[in-house]
mmCIF file with all atom_site columns, C-alpha atoms in Angstrom:
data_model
loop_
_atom_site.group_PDB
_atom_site.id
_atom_site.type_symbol
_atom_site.label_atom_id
_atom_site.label_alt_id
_atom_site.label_comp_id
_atom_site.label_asym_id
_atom_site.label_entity_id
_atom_site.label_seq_id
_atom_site.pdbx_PDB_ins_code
_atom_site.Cartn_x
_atom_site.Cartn_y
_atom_site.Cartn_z
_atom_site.occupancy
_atom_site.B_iso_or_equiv
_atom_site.pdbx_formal_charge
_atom_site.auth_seq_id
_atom_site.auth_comp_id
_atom_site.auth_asym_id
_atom_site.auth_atom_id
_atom_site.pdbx_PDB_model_num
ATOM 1   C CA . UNK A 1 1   ? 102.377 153.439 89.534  1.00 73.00 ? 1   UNK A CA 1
ATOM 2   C CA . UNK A 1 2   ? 99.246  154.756 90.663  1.00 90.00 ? 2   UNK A CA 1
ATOM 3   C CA . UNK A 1 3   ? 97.257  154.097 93.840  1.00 92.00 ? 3   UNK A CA 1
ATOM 4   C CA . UNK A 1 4   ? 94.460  153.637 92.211  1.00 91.00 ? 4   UNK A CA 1
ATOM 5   C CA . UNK A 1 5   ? 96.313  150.936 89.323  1.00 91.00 ? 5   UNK A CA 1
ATOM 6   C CA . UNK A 1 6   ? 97.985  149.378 92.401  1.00 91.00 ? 6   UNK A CA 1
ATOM 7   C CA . UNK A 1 7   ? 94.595  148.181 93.847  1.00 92.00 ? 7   UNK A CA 1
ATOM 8   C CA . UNK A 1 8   ? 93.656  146.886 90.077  1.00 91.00 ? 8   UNK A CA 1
ATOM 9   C CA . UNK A 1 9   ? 96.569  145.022 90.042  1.00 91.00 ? 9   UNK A CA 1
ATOM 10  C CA . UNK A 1 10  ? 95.880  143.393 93.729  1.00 91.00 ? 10  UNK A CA 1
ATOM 11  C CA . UNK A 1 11  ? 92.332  142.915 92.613  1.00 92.00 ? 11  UNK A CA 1
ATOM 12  C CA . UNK A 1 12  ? 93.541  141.265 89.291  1.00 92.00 ? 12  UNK A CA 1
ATOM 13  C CA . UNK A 1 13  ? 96.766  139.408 89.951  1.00 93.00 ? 13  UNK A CA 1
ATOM 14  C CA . UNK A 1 14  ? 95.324  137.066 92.252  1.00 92.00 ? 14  UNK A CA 1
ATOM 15  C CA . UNK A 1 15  ? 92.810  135.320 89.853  1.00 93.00 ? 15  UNK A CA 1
ATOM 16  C CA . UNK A 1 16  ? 95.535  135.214 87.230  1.00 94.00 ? 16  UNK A CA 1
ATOM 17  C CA . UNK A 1 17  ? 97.888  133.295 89.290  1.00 94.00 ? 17  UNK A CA 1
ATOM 18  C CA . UNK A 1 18  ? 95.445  131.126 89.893  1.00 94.00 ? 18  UNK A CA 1
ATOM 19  C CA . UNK A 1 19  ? 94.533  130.580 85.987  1.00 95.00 ? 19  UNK A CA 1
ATOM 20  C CA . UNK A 1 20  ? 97.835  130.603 85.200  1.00 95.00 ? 20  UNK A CA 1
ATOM 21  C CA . UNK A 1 21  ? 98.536  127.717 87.826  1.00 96.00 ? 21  UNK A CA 1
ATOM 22  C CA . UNK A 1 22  ? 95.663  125.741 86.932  1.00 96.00 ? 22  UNK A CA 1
ATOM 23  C CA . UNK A 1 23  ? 97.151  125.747 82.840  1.00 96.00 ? 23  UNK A CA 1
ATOM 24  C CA . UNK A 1 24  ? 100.513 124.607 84.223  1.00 96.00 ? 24  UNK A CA 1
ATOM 25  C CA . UNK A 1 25  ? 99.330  121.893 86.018  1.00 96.00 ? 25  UNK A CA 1
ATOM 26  C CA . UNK A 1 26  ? 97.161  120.393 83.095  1.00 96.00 ? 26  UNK A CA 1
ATOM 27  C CA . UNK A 1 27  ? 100.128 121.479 80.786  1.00 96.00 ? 27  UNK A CA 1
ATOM 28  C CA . UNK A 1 28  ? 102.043 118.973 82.964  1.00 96.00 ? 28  UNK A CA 1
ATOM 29  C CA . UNK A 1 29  ? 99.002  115.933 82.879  1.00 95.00 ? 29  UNK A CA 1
ATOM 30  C CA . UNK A 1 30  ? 98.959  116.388 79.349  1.00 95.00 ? 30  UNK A CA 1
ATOM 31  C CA . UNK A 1 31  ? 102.548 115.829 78.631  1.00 95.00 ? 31  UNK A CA 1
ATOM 32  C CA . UNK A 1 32  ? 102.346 112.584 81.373  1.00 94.00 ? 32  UNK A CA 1
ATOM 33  C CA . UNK A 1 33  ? 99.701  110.988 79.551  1.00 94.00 ? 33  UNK A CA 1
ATOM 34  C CA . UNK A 1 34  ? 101.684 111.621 76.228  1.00 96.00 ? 34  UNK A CA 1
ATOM 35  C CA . UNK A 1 35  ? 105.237 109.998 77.762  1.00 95.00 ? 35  UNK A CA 1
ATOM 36  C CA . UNK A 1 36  ? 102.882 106.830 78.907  1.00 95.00 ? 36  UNK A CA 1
ATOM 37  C CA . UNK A 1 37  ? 101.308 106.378 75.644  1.00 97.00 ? 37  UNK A CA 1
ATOM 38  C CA . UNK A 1 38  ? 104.800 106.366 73.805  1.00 96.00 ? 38  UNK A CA 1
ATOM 39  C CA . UNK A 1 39  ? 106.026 104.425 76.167  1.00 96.00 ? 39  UNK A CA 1
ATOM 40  C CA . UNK A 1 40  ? 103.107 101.840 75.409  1.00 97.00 ? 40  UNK A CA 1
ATOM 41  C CA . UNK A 1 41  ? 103.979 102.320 71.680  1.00 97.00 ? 41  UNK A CA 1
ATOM 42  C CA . UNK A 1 42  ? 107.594 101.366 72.239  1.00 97.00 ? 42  UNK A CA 1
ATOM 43  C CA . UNK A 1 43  ? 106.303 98.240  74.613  1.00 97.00 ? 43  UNK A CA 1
ATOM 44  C CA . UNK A 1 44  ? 104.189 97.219  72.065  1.00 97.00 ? 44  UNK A CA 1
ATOM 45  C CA . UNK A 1 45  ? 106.748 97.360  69.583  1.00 97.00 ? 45  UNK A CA 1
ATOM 46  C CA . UNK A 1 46  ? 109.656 95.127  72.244  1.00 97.00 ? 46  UNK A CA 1
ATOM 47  C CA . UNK A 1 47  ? 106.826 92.460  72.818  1.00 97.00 ? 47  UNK A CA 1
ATOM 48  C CA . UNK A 1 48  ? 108.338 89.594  74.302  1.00 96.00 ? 48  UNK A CA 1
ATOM 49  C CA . UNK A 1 49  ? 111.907 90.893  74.998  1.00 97.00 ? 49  UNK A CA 1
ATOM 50  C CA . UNK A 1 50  ? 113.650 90.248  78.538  1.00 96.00 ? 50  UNK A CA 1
ATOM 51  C CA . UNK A 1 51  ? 114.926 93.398  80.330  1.00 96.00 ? 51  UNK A CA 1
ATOM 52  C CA . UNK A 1 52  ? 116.072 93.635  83.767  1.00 95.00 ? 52  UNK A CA 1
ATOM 53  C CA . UNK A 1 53  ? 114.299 96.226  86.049  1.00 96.00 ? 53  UNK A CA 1
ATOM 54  C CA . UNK A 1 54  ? 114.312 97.651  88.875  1.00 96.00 ? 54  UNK A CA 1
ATOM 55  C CA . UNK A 1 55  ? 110.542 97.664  91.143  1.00 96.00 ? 55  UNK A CA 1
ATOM 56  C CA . UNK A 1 56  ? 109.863 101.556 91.712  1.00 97.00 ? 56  UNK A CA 1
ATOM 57  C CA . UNK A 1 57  ? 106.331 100.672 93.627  1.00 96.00 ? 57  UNK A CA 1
ATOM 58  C CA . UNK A 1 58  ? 104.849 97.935  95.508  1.00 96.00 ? 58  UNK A CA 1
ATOM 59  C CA . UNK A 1 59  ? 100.453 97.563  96.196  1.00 95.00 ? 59  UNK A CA 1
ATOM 60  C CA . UNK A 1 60  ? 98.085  94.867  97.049  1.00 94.00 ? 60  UNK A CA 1
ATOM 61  C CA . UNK A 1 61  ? 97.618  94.145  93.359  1.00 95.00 ? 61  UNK A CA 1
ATOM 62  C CA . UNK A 1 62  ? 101.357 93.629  91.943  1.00 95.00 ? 62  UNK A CA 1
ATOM 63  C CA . UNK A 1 63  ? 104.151 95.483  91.379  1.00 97.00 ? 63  UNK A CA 1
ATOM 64  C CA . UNK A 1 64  ? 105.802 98.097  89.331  1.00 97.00 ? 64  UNK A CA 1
ATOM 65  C CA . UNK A 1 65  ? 109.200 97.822  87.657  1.00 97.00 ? 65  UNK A CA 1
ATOM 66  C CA . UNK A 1 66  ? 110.868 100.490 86.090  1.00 97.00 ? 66  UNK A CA 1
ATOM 67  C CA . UNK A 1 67  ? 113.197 99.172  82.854  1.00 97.00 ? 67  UNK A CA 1
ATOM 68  C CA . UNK A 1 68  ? 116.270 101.069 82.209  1.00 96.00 ? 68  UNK A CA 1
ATOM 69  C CA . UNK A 1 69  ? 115.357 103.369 79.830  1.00 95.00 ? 69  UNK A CA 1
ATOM 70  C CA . UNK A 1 70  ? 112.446 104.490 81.849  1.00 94.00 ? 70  UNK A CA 1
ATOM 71  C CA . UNK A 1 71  ? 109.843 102.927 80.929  1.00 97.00 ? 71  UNK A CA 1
ATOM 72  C CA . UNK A 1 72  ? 107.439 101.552 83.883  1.00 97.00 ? 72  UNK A CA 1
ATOM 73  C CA . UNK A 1 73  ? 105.389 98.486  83.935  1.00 97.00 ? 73  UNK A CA 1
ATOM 74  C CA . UNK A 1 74  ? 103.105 96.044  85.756  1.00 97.00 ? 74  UNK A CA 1
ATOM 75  C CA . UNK A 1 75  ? 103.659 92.706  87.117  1.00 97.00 ? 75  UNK A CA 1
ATOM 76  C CA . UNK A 1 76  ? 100.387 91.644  88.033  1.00 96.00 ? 76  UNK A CA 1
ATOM 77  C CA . UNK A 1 77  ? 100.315 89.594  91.561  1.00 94.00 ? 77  UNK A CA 1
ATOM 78  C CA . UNK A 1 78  ? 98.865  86.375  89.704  1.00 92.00 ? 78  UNK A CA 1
ATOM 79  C CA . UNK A 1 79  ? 102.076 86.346  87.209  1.00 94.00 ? 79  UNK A CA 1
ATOM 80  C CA . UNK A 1 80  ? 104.198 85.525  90.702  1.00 92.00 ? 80  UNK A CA 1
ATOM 81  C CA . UNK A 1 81  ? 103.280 81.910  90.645  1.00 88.00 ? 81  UNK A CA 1
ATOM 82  C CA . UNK A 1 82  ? 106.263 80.178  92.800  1.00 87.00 ? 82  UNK A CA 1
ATOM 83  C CA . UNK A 1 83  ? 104.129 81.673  95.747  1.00 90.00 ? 83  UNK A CA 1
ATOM 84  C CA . UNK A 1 84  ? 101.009 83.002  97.144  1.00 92.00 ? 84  UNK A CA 1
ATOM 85  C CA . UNK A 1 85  ? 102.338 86.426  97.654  1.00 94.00 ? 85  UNK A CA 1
ATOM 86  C CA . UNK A 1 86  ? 100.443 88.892  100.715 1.00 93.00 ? 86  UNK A CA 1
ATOM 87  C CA . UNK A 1 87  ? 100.967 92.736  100.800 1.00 95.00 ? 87  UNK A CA 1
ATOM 88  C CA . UNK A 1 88  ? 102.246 94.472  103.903 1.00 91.00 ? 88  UNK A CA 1
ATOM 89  C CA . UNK A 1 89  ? 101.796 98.167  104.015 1.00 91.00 ? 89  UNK A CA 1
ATOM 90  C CA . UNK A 1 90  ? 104.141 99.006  106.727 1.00 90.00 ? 90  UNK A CA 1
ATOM 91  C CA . UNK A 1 91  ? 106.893 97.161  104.864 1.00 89.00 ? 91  UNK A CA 1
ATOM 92  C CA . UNK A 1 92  ? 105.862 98.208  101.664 1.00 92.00 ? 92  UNK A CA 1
ATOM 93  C CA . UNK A 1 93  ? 106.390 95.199  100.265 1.00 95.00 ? 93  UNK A CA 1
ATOM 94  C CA . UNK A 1 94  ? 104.893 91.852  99.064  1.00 95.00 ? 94  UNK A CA 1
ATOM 95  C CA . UNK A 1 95  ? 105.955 88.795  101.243 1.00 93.00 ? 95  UNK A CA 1
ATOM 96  C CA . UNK A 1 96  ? 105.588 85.135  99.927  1.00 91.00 ? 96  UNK A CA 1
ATOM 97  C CA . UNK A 1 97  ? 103.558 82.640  102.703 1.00 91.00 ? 97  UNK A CA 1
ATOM 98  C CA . UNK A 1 98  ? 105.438 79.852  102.022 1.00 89.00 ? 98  UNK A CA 1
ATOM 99  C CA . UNK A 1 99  ? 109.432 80.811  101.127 1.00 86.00 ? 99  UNK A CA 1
ATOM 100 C CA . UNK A 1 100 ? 108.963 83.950  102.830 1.00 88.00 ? 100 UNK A CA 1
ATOM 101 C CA . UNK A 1 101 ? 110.725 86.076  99.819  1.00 90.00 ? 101 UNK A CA 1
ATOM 102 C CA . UNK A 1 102 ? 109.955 89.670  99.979  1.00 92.00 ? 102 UNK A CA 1
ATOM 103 C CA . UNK A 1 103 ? 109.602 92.192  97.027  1.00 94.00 ? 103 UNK A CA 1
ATOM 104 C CA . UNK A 1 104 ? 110.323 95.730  97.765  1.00 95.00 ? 104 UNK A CA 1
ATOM 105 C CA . UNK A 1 105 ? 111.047 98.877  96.140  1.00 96.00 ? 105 UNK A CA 1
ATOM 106 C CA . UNK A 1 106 ? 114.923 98.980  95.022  1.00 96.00 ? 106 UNK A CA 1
ATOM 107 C CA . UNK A 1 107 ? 114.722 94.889  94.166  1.00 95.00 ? 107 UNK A CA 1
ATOM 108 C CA . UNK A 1 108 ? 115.647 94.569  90.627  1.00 95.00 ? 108 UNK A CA 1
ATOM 109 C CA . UNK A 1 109 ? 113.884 91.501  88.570  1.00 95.00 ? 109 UNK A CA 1
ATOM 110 C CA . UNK A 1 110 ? 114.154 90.064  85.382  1.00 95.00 ? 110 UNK A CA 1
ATOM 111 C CA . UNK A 1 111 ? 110.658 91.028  83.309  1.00 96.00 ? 111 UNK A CA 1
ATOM 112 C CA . UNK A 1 112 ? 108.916 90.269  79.810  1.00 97.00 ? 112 UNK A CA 1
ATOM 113 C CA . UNK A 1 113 ? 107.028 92.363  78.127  1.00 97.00 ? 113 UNK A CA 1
ATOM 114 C CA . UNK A 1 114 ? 103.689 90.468  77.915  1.00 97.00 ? 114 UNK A CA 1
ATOM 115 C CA . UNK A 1 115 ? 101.685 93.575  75.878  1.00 96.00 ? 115 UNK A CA 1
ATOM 116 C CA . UNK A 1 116 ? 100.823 96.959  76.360  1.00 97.00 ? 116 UNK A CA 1
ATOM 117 C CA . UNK A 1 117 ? 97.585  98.947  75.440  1.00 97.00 ? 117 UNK A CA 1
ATOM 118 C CA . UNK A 1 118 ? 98.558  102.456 74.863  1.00 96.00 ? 118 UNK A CA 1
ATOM 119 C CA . UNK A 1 119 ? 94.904  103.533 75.385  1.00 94.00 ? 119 UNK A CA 1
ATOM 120 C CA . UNK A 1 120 ? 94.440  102.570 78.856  1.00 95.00 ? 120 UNK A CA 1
ATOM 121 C CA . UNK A 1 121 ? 98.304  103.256 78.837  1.00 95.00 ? 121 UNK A CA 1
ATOM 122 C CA . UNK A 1 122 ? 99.355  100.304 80.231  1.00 96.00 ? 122 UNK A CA 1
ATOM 123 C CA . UNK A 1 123 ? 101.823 97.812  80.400  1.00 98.00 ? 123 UNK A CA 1
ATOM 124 C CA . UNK A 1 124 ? 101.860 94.529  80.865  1.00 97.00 ? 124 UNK A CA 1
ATOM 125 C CA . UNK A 1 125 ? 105.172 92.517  82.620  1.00 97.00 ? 125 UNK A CA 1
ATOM 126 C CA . UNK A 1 126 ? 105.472 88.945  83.479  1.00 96.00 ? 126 UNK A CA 1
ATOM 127 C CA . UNK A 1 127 ? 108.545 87.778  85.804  1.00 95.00 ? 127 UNK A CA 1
ATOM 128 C CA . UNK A 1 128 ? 110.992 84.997  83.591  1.00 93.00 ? 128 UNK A CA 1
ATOM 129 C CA . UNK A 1 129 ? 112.155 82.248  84.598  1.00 89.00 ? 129 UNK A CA 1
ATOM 130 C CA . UNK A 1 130 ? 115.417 83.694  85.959  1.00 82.00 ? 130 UNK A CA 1
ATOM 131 C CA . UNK A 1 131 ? 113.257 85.698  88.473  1.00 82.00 ? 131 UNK A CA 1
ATOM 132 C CA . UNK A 1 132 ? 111.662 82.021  89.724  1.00 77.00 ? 132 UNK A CA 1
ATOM 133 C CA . UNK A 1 133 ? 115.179 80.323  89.709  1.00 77.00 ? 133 UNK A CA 1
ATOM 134 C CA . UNK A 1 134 ? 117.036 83.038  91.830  1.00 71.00 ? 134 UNK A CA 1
ATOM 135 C CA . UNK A 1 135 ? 113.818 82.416  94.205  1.00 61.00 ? 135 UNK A CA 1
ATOM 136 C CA . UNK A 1 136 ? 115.094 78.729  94.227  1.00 63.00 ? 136 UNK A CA 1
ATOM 137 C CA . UNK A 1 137 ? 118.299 79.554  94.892  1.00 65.00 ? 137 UNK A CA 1
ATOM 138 C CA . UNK A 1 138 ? 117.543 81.667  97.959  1.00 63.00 ? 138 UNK A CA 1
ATOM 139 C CA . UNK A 1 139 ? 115.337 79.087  99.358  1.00 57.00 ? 139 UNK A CA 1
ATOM 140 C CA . UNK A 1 140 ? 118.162 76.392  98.918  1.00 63.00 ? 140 UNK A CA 1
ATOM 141 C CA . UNK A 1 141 ? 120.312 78.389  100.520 1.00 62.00 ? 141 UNK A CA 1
ATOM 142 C CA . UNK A 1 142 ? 118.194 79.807  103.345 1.00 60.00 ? 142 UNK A CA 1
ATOM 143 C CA . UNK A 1 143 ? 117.642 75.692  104.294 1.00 54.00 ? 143 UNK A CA 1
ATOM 144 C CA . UNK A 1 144 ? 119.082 74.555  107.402 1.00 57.00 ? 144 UNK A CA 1
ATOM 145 C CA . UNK A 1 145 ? 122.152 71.638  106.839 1.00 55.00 ? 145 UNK A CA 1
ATOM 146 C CA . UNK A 1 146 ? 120.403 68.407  107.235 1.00 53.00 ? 146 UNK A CA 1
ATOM 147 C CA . UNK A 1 147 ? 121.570 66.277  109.815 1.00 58.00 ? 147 UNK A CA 1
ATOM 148 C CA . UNK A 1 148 ? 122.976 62.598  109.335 1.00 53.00 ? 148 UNK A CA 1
ATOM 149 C CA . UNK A 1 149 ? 121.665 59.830  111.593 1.00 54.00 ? 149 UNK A CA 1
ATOM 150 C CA . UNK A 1 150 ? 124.782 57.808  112.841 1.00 53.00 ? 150 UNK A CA 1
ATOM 151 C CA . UNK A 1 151 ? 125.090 54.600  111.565 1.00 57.00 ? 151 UNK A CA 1
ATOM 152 C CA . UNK A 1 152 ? 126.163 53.224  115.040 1.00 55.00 ? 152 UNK A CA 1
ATOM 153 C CA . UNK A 1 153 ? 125.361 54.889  118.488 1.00 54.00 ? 153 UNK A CA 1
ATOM 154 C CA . UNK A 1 154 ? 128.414 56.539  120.297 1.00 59.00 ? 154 UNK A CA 1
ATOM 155 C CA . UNK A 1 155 ? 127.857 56.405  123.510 1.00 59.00 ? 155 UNK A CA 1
ATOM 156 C CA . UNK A 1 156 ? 124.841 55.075  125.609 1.00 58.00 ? 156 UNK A CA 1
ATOM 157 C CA . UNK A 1 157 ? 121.456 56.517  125.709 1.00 57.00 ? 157 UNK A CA 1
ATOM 158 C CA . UNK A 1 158 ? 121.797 59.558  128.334 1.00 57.00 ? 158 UNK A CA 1
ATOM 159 C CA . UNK A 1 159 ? 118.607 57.510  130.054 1.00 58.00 ? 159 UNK A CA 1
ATOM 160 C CA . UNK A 1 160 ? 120.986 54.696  130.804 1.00 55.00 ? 160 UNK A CA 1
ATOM 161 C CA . UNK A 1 161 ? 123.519 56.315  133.108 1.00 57.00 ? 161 UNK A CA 1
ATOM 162 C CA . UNK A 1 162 ? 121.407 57.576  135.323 1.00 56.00 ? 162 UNK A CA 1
ATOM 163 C CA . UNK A 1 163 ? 121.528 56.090  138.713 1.00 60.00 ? 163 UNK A CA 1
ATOM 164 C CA . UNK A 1 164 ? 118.275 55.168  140.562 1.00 59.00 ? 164 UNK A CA 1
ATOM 165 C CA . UNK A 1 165 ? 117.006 57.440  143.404 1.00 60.00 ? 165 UNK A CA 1
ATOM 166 C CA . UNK A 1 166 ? 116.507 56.338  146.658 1.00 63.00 ? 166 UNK A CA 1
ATOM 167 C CA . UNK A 1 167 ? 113.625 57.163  148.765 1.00 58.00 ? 167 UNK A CA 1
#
């Protein structure tokens, strides 16, 4: 190669990296929004079925579950209705006031497909009831034993034996 064709080829190669880069990346967009719109499709077509997932993300307004074939939805934060659930960004995860329960990424949970629109590609999860019940079950056994009044007193009070003080 030439001098001369050596400095066309630094002047040209340059801009057509950067063309070439910029068709790769909307190559890759393109074939995103295509996966989530089948993905809708298919939703839209298991309407009402029960899968267990797994939750792949965690935000202020719900949480996303991944099923096992792949396919990722939303559980809005208004479809967790055993508690009023508050988002904490250094935990990355959603935390209920009252039981305490947390929701982070890694937590599987049992989902419904509620709907899906493939335009906005979207879809739509709601927890089932086994999701609420295993919440029960964690706050029954999180409770501390109750204690048993005595039906007769064992002993005097400690009050009584103590001697008077003198002055």
């Amino acid at each position: 190669a030439t001098q001369a064709r050596k400095e066309d080829w630094a002047r040209r190669f340059p801009k057509m990296a950067l063309h070439v880069s910029e068709r790769e990346r909307a190559a890759e967009n393109a074939e995103r929004e295509l996966t989530k719109y089948y993905q809708c499709l298919w939703a839209l077509r298991h309407r009402g079925e029960v899968y267990t997932g797994t939750v792949s993300g965690v935000t202020s307004f719900g949480v996303f579950v991944s099923l096992p074939n792949g396919v990722e939805g939303m559980v809005r934060l208004g479809a967790l209705r055993d508690d009023q659930y508050h988002y904490h960004e250094d935990l990355l995860a959603l935390e209920g006031l009252r039981s305490k329960r947390r929701i982070r990424i890694g937590d599987e949970m049992e989902v419904k497909i509620e709907g899906a629109d493939p335009s906005a590609r979207q879809i739509d999860l709601t927890p089932t009831e086994g999701f609420f019940d295993q919440a029960k079950a964690e706050r029954k056994k999180k409770a501390p034993p109750r204690k048993v009044a005595a039906t007769e007193p064992k002993g005097p009070p400690p009050h009584a034996k103590a001697r008077p003080r003198r002055v």
